[in-house]
Short mmCIF file of C-alpha atoms in Angstrom, two decimals:
data_model
loop_
_atom_site.label_atom_id
_atom_site.label_comp_id
_atom_site.label_asym_id
_atom_site.label_seq_id
_atom_site.Cartn_x
_atom_site.Cartn_y
_atom_site.Cartn_z
CA MET A 403 -18.08 -12.81 -3.29
CA GLU A 404 -19.30 -9.29 -2.54
CA LYS A 405 -17.17 -6.59 -4.14
CA ARG A 406 -16.86 -2.90 -3.37
CA LYS A 407 -15.21 0.00 -5.19
CA LEU A 408 -11.87 1.02 -3.72
CA GLY A 409 -12.50 4.73 -3.86
CA LYS A 410 -11.14 6.75 -6.77
CA THR A 411 -8.93 3.83 -7.87
CA GLY A 412 -11.98 2.33 -9.51
CA PHE A 413 -10.76 -1.14 -8.49
CA GLU A 414 -13.65 -3.52 -7.76
CA VAL A 415 -12.18 -5.38 -4.80
CA THR A 416 -13.56 -8.27 -2.80
CA LEU A 417 -14.88 -7.29 0.60
CA ILE A 418 -12.47 -9.77 2.18
CA GLY A 419 -8.89 -9.31 1.05
CA PHE A 420 -5.73 -11.20 1.93
CA GLY A 421 -3.53 -9.77 4.69
CA GLY A 422 0.03 -10.87 3.95
CA ILE A 423 1.85 -10.34 7.23
CA PRO A 424 1.63 -13.86 8.77
CA ILE A 425 2.78 -15.87 5.74
CA GLN A 426 6.34 -14.56 6.12
CA ARG A 427 7.19 -17.43 8.45
CA LEU A 428 5.86 -20.18 6.16
CA LYS A 429 7.70 -22.43 3.74
CA ASP A 430 7.25 -21.73 0.05
CA ASP A 431 4.87 -24.62 -0.61
CA GLU A 432 2.68 -23.74 2.38
CA ALA A 433 2.42 -20.12 1.28
CA LEU A 434 1.54 -21.16 -2.27
CA ARG A 435 -1.26 -23.42 -1.02
CA ILE A 436 -2.76 -20.58 0.99
CA ILE A 437 -2.52 -18.08 -1.87
CA GLY A 438 -4.00 -20.72 -4.16
CA GLU A 439 -6.98 -21.11 -1.83
CA ALA A 440 -7.46 -17.33 -1.89
CA VAL A 441 -7.71 -17.62 -5.68
CA ASN A 442 -10.18 -20.51 -5.34
CA GLN A 443 -12.36 -18.48 -2.99
CA GLY A 444 -12.36 -15.49 -5.34
CA ILE A 445 -10.31 -13.09 -3.19
CA ASN A 446 -8.79 -10.50 -5.52
CA PHE A 447 -7.01 -8.03 -3.19
CA ILE A 448 -3.72 -8.90 -1.52
CA ASP A 449 -1.84 -6.62 0.87
CA THR A 450 1.80 -6.95 1.89
CA ALA A 451 4.77 -4.74 2.83
CA THR A 452 8.51 -4.44 2.46
CA GLY A 453 8.83 -4.89 6.21
CA TYR A 454 6.91 -8.18 6.41
CA GLY A 455 9.94 -10.45 6.11
CA ARG A 456 9.58 -12.72 3.04
CA SER A 457 5.93 -11.82 2.48
CA GLU A 458 6.47 -9.88 -0.77
CA GLU A 459 8.70 -12.65 -2.12
CA LEU A 460 6.21 -15.41 -1.27
CA ILE A 461 3.34 -13.46 -2.77
CA GLY A 462 5.50 -12.98 -5.86
CA TYR A 463 5.76 -16.75 -6.20
CA GLY A 464 1.98 -16.98 -5.86
CA ILE A 465 1.43 -14.34 -8.52
CA GLU A 466 3.83 -16.15 -10.83
CA LYS A 467 2.03 -19.47 -10.33
CA TYR A 468 -1.61 -18.37 -10.38
CA GLY A 469 -1.45 -15.37 -12.70
CA ARG A 470 -0.98 -11.63 -12.31
CA ASP A 471 -4.57 -10.99 -13.31
CA LYS A 472 -5.90 -12.76 -10.20
CA PHE A 473 -5.06 -9.96 -7.77
CA TYR A 474 -4.94 -6.27 -7.14
CA ILE A 475 -1.54 -6.03 -5.44
CA ALA A 476 -1.00 -3.57 -2.60
CA THR A 477 2.29 -3.13 -0.79
CA LYS A 478 3.89 -0.44 1.35
CA SER A 479 7.17 0.86 2.74
CA PRO A 480 8.09 2.77 5.91
CA VAL A 481 10.86 4.67 4.09
CA ARG A 482 10.27 8.42 4.40
CA ASP A 483 12.72 9.99 1.93
CA TYR A 484 12.70 10.35 -1.86
CA ASP A 485 15.82 8.36 -2.73
CA GLY A 486 15.00 5.56 -0.30
CA MET A 487 11.46 5.16 -1.62
CA LYS A 488 12.64 4.98 -5.24
CA LYS A 489 14.83 2.02 -4.28
CA GLU A 490 12.02 0.39 -2.31
CA ILE A 491 9.61 0.53 -5.24
CA ASN A 492 12.07 -1.23 -7.53
CA LYS A 493 12.77 -3.88 -4.88
CA SER A 494 9.03 -4.49 -4.45
CA LEU A 495 8.52 -4.87 -8.20
CA LYS A 496 11.29 -7.47 -8.33
CA ARG A 497 10.10 -9.43 -5.29
CA LEU A 498 6.48 -9.39 -6.40
CA LYS A 499 7.49 -10.48 -9.92
CA THR A 500 5.39 -7.83 -11.63
CA ASP A 501 5.88 -4.82 -13.88
CA VAL A 502 3.32 -2.71 -12.04
CA ILE A 503 1.97 -2.53 -8.48
CA ASP A 504 -1.68 -1.53 -8.21
CA LEU A 505 -1.39 0.30 -4.89
CA TYR A 506 1.77 1.49 -3.15
CA GLN A 507 1.29 2.93 0.32
CA LEU A 508 3.29 5.03 2.74
CA HIS A 509 3.52 2.62 5.66
CA ASN A 510 2.58 3.58 9.23
CA VAL A 511 3.11 7.33 9.20
CA ARG A 512 2.90 7.91 12.95
CA THR A 513 4.03 11.44 13.82
CA GLU A 514 3.83 15.00 12.55
CA GLU A 515 7.57 14.87 11.88
CA GLN A 516 7.19 11.77 9.70
CA TYR A 517 4.17 13.23 7.94
CA ASN A 518 6.03 16.44 7.11
CA LYS A 519 9.00 14.41 5.89
CA VAL A 520 7.04 12.20 3.46
CA MET A 521 5.04 15.15 2.16
CA GLY A 522 8.10 17.42 1.74
CA LYS A 523 10.04 18.28 -1.42
CA ASP A 524 12.48 15.40 -0.89
CA GLY A 525 9.94 13.08 0.72
CA ALA A 526 8.72 9.61 -0.18
CA LEU A 527 5.49 10.90 -1.73
CA LYS A 528 7.47 12.59 -4.51
CA ALA A 529 9.04 9.24 -5.42
CA LEU A 530 5.65 7.54 -5.46
CA LYS A 531 4.18 10.20 -7.74
CA GLU A 532 7.10 9.83 -10.14
CA ALA A 533 6.68 6.04 -10.11
CA LYS A 534 3.01 6.51 -10.97
CA GLU A 535 3.92 8.72 -13.92
CA GLU A 536 6.43 6.08 -15.05
CA GLY A 537 3.79 3.33 -14.88
CA LYS A 538 5.48 1.40 -12.07
CA ILE A 539 2.52 1.90 -9.74
CA LYS A 540 -1.10 2.76 -10.40
CA GLU A 541 -2.33 4.34 -7.18
CA ILE A 542 -0.91 5.84 -3.97
CA GLY A 543 -2.18 5.21 -0.45
CA ILE A 544 -1.19 5.77 3.15
CA THR A 545 -1.48 3.73 6.36
CA SER A 546 -1.35 4.83 9.97
CA HIS A 547 -2.41 3.89 13.48
CA ASP A 548 -2.76 7.60 14.27
CA LEU A 549 -6.25 8.93 13.57
CA HIS A 550 -5.12 12.57 13.44
CA ILE A 551 -2.55 11.88 10.73
CA LEU A 552 -5.18 10.34 8.46
CA GLU A 553 -7.67 13.10 9.25
CA LYS A 554 -5.13 15.52 7.79
CA THR A 555 -4.30 13.23 4.91
CA VAL A 556 -7.80 12.87 3.45
CA ASP A 557 -7.97 16.62 2.82
CA THR A 558 -4.80 16.72 0.71
CA GLU A 559 -6.23 14.95 -2.37
CA GLU A 560 -2.87 13.17 -2.69
CA PHE A 561 -4.03 9.68 -1.74
CA SER A 562 -6.47 7.22 -3.28
CA THR A 563 -6.73 5.05 -0.15
CA ILE A 564 -6.24 5.07 3.59
CA GLN A 565 -5.61 2.06 5.83
CA PHE A 566 -6.52 2.12 9.53
CA PRO A 567 -7.40 -0.36 12.33
CA TYR A 568 -11.10 -1.08 12.83
CA ASN A 569 -12.97 -3.77 14.75
CA PRO A 570 -15.55 -4.00 17.56
CA VAL A 571 -12.91 -2.84 20.08
CA GLU A 572 -11.32 -0.10 17.95
CA ARG A 573 -14.04 2.11 16.49
CA ARG A 574 -12.35 5.52 16.41
CA GLY A 575 -12.14 5.51 12.62
CA GLU A 576 -15.87 5.52 11.87
CA ASP A 577 -16.19 9.27 11.24
CA LEU A 578 -12.95 9.22 9.24
CA PHE A 579 -14.28 6.41 7.06
CA LYS A 580 -17.45 8.34 6.35
CA LYS A 581 -15.47 11.41 5.30
CA ALA A 582 -13.16 9.28 3.14
CA LYS A 583 -16.13 7.68 1.39
CA ASP A 584 -17.61 11.12 0.70
CA LEU A 585 -14.26 12.15 -0.84
CA ASP A 586 -14.09 8.94 -2.91
CA ILE A 587 -11.08 7.65 -0.96
CA GLY A 588 -10.89 3.89 -0.50
CA VAL A 589 -10.93 2.53 3.06
CA ILE A 590 -8.77 -0.52 3.83
CA VAL A 591 -9.37 -2.04 7.27
CA MET A 592 -6.39 -3.57 9.02
CA LYS A 593 -6.41 -5.31 12.41
CA PRO A 594 -9.98 -6.58 11.86
CA VAL A 595 -9.65 -8.98 14.80
CA ALA A 596 -7.59 -6.57 16.92
CA GLY A 597 -4.27 -8.21 16.13
CA GLY A 598 -5.64 -11.65 16.96
CA ALA A 599 -7.12 -10.60 20.29
CA ILE A 600 -10.73 -11.12 19.17
CA LYS A 601 -11.64 -14.81 19.16
CA ASN A 602 -15.02 -14.52 17.45
CA VAL A 603 -13.38 -13.82 14.09
CA ASN A 604 -16.46 -14.35 11.97
CA LEU A 605 -18.55 -11.98 14.06
CA SER A 606 -15.86 -9.31 14.01
CA LEU A 607 -15.63 -9.50 10.22
CA LYS A 608 -19.42 -9.32 9.95
CA PHE A 609 -19.45 -6.27 12.24
CA ILE A 610 -16.94 -4.49 9.99
CA SER A 611 -18.76 -5.55 6.82
CA GLU A 612 -21.91 -3.81 8.02
CA ASN A 613 -20.08 -0.47 7.65
CA GLU A 614 -20.83 0.62 4.08
CA ASN A 615 -17.89 3.05 4.15
CA VAL A 616 -15.39 0.17 4.33
CA SER A 617 -13.98 -0.92 0.97
CA VAL A 618 -11.95 -4.02 1.88
CA ILE A 619 -10.97 -5.92 5.03
CA ILE A 620 -7.54 -7.57 5.19
CA PRO A 621 -7.34 -10.24 7.91
CA GLY A 622 -3.91 -11.83 8.12
CA MET A 623 -4.08 -15.46 7.00
CA ASP A 624 -1.55 -18.28 7.24
CA LYS A 625 -3.81 -21.35 7.05
CA VAL A 626 -6.07 -22.67 4.30
CA ASP A 627 -9.05 -23.02 6.65
CA GLN A 628 -8.70 -19.36 7.64
CA VAL A 629 -9.02 -18.35 3.99
CA ILE A 630 -12.14 -20.47 3.60
CA GLU A 631 -13.82 -19.29 6.81
CA ASN A 632 -13.02 -15.61 6.28
CA SER A 633 -14.25 -15.75 2.69
CA LYS A 634 -17.66 -16.99 3.85
CA VAL A 635 -18.36 -13.61 5.41
CA ALA A 636 -18.31 -11.96 1.98
CA LYS A 637 -19.88 -14.91 0.17
CA GLU A 638 -22.79 -15.41 2.57
CA PHE A 639 -23.06 -11.92 4.03
CA THR A 640 -25.86 -11.36 6.52
CA GLN A 641 -26.37 -8.73 9.18
CA LEU A 642 -25.44 -9.58 12.75
CA THR A 643 -28.33 -11.05 14.69
CA GLU A 644 -29.20 -9.59 18.09
CA GLU A 645 -27.57 -12.60 19.75
CA GLU A 646 -24.41 -12.19 17.66
CA LYS A 647 -24.28 -8.50 18.58
CA ARG A 648 -24.53 -9.43 22.23
CA ILE A 649 -21.69 -11.93 21.92
CA ILE A 650 -19.27 -9.64 20.08
CA ASP A 651 -20.13 -6.63 22.28
CA LYS A 652 -19.43 -8.73 25.36
CA GLU A 653 -16.04 -9.80 24.02
CA ALA A 654 -15.13 -6.23 23.07
CA LYS A 655 -16.03 -5.02 26.54
CA GLU A 656 -13.93 -7.73 28.19
CA LEU A 657 -10.91 -6.90 26.00
CA GLY A 658 -11.21 -3.27 26.94
CA SER A 659 -9.58 -3.66 30.34
CA GLU A 660 -6.09 -4.19 28.87
CA PHE A 661 -6.28 -3.54 25.15
CA CYS A 662 -4.41 -0.62 23.59
CA ARG A 663 -6.39 1.15 20.85
CA ARG A 664 -3.25 3.00 19.70
CA CYS A 665 -4.90 6.41 20.07
CA GLY A 666 -1.63 7.95 21.29
CA TYR A 667 -3.21 10.08 23.99
CA CYS A 668 -0.81 8.56 26.54
CA GLY A 669 2.14 10.41 25.01
CA PRO A 670 4.51 12.03 25.01
CA CYS A 671 6.40 9.78 27.40
CA PRO A 672 9.08 11.64 29.39
CA GLN A 673 11.46 8.76 28.61
CA GLY A 674 10.73 8.93 24.89
CA ILE A 675 8.94 5.56 24.73
CA ASP A 676 6.48 5.13 21.86
CA ILE A 677 3.98 3.34 24.09
CA PRO A 678 1.47 2.05 21.48
CA THR A 679 4.29 0.52 19.42
CA GLN A 680 5.33 -1.60 22.41
CA PHE A 681 1.87 -3.16 22.52
CA ILE A 682 1.67 -3.62 18.74
CA LEU A 683 4.90 -5.63 18.75
CA GLU A 684 3.77 -7.63 21.76
CA GLY A 685 0.60 -8.52 19.86
CA TYR A 686 2.65 -9.89 16.99
CA TYR A 687 4.72 -11.85 19.50
CA LEU A 688 1.78 -13.32 21.43
CA ARG A 689 -0.92 -13.80 18.81
CA TYR A 690 0.65 -13.96 15.34
CA ASP A 691 3.27 -16.63 16.01
CA LEU A 692 5.94 -14.14 14.89
CA GLU A 693 8.15 -14.26 17.97
CA ASP A 694 11.53 -13.75 16.29
CA TRP A 695 10.25 -11.01 13.95
CA ALA A 696 8.61 -9.11 16.82
CA LYS A 697 11.67 -9.41 19.07
CA GLU A 698 13.99 -8.21 16.33
CA ARG A 699 11.92 -5.08 15.83
CA TYR A 700 11.53 -4.50 19.56
CA LEU A 701 15.27 -4.73 20.14
CA GLY A 702 15.82 -2.28 17.29
CA ILE A 703 13.78 0.43 19.02
CA ASP A 704 15.83 3.12 20.75
CA LYS A 705 13.49 3.51 23.72
CA LYS A 706 11.80 0.32 24.88
CA ALA A 707 9.25 -0.76 27.48
CA SER A 708 12.18 -1.68 29.73
CA ASP A 709 13.10 2.03 29.88
CA CYS A 710 9.87 2.87 31.72
CA ILE A 711 10.60 4.46 35.11
CA GLU A 712 6.95 4.12 36.21
CA CYS A 713 6.39 7.85 36.57
CA GLY A 714 2.72 7.24 35.77
CA LYS A 715 2.20 10.36 33.66
CA CYS A 716 0.74 8.27 30.82
CA GLU A 717 -2.09 6.62 32.72
CA PRO A 718 -4.28 9.65 33.56
CA LYS A 719 -4.21 10.62 29.87
CA CYS A 720 -5.46 7.23 28.65
CA PRO A 721 -9.19 7.52 27.78
CA TYR A 722 -9.60 3.78 28.43
CA ASP A 723 -7.98 3.76 31.91
CA LEU A 724 -5.44 1.12 30.94
CA PRO A 725 -2.82 0.04 33.52
CA ILE A 726 -0.06 1.13 31.15
CA ARG A 727 2.82 0.69 33.59
CA ASP A 728 1.89 -2.91 34.31
CA MET A 729 1.35 -3.55 30.61
CA LEU A 730 4.81 -2.18 29.78
CA LYS A 731 6.34 -4.48 32.40
CA ARG A 732 4.67 -7.40 30.64
CA VAL A 733 6.03 -6.27 27.27
CA SER A 734 9.53 -6.06 28.72
CA GLU A 735 9.21 -9.58 30.13
CA ASN A 736 7.94 -10.99 26.85
CA LEU A 737 10.22 -9.18 24.42
CA GLY A 738 13.17 -7.94 26.43
#
């Protein structure tokens, strides 16, 4: 399987990695079979998070069964403060059944306020740097759906990797990826099939693979055949043919009419609704078979899609002309 260097980490990672979000709903034996197939296919990078239900725990079982040396382990936490992150790191080590985590990431830093918090004197980054000195983690990364946050981040020299959505529909990160590569920062691609919205999975993965600035792609996988099919992209990599380009471009164009790219230009909402988050959670509900998990997180949000008063101030700011008010109504119906 094709491998690429994960930036300054020096890790030689497989082009296709294992996205650990969907396995949280599986039984132990099912999860172990899927992780075992990842080992069989040669996948050596596995990404999870403290917020992905039982994902860390299940991956820990897989690591225990198949061997710690089979994977570079990446996890992440949304905790923003120093004390909270110290606790999270220790919990992750225990759940993953390992003495050291290869990559620990700040998870989904979305706003300037959150960014300033994690980077501050009592922020989560301080805890991660201490954990690195103590040998509990090897490298530090950051994930976000906000392009501007990561554009700031790559100039700080604090992070070895960034993680950002990228696929034929969401292409805003291309310049960022080029800059990251030039700075020897690893690029991890999440949402490679747009949260399950893209049906031509193989073509989407091939499209992403053509970008030499991408280090590793982490499609979420919860079936053995998904592991096998996704692995083929890195095992039998070929450039997209003209016909394949036409097919995937056509699908991307069709999705564009009601697909949120999470750019954030629609905000701020006068009612305080984080609009892109509503659509992210709906995607997990509709396409990841994670109904209960998505609803729980939706109901935990202070300002929800149901709080929309249809003022319409968001829609003129959307560069993709999305019918945001109608889309929020749909979210409220699905999750509310």
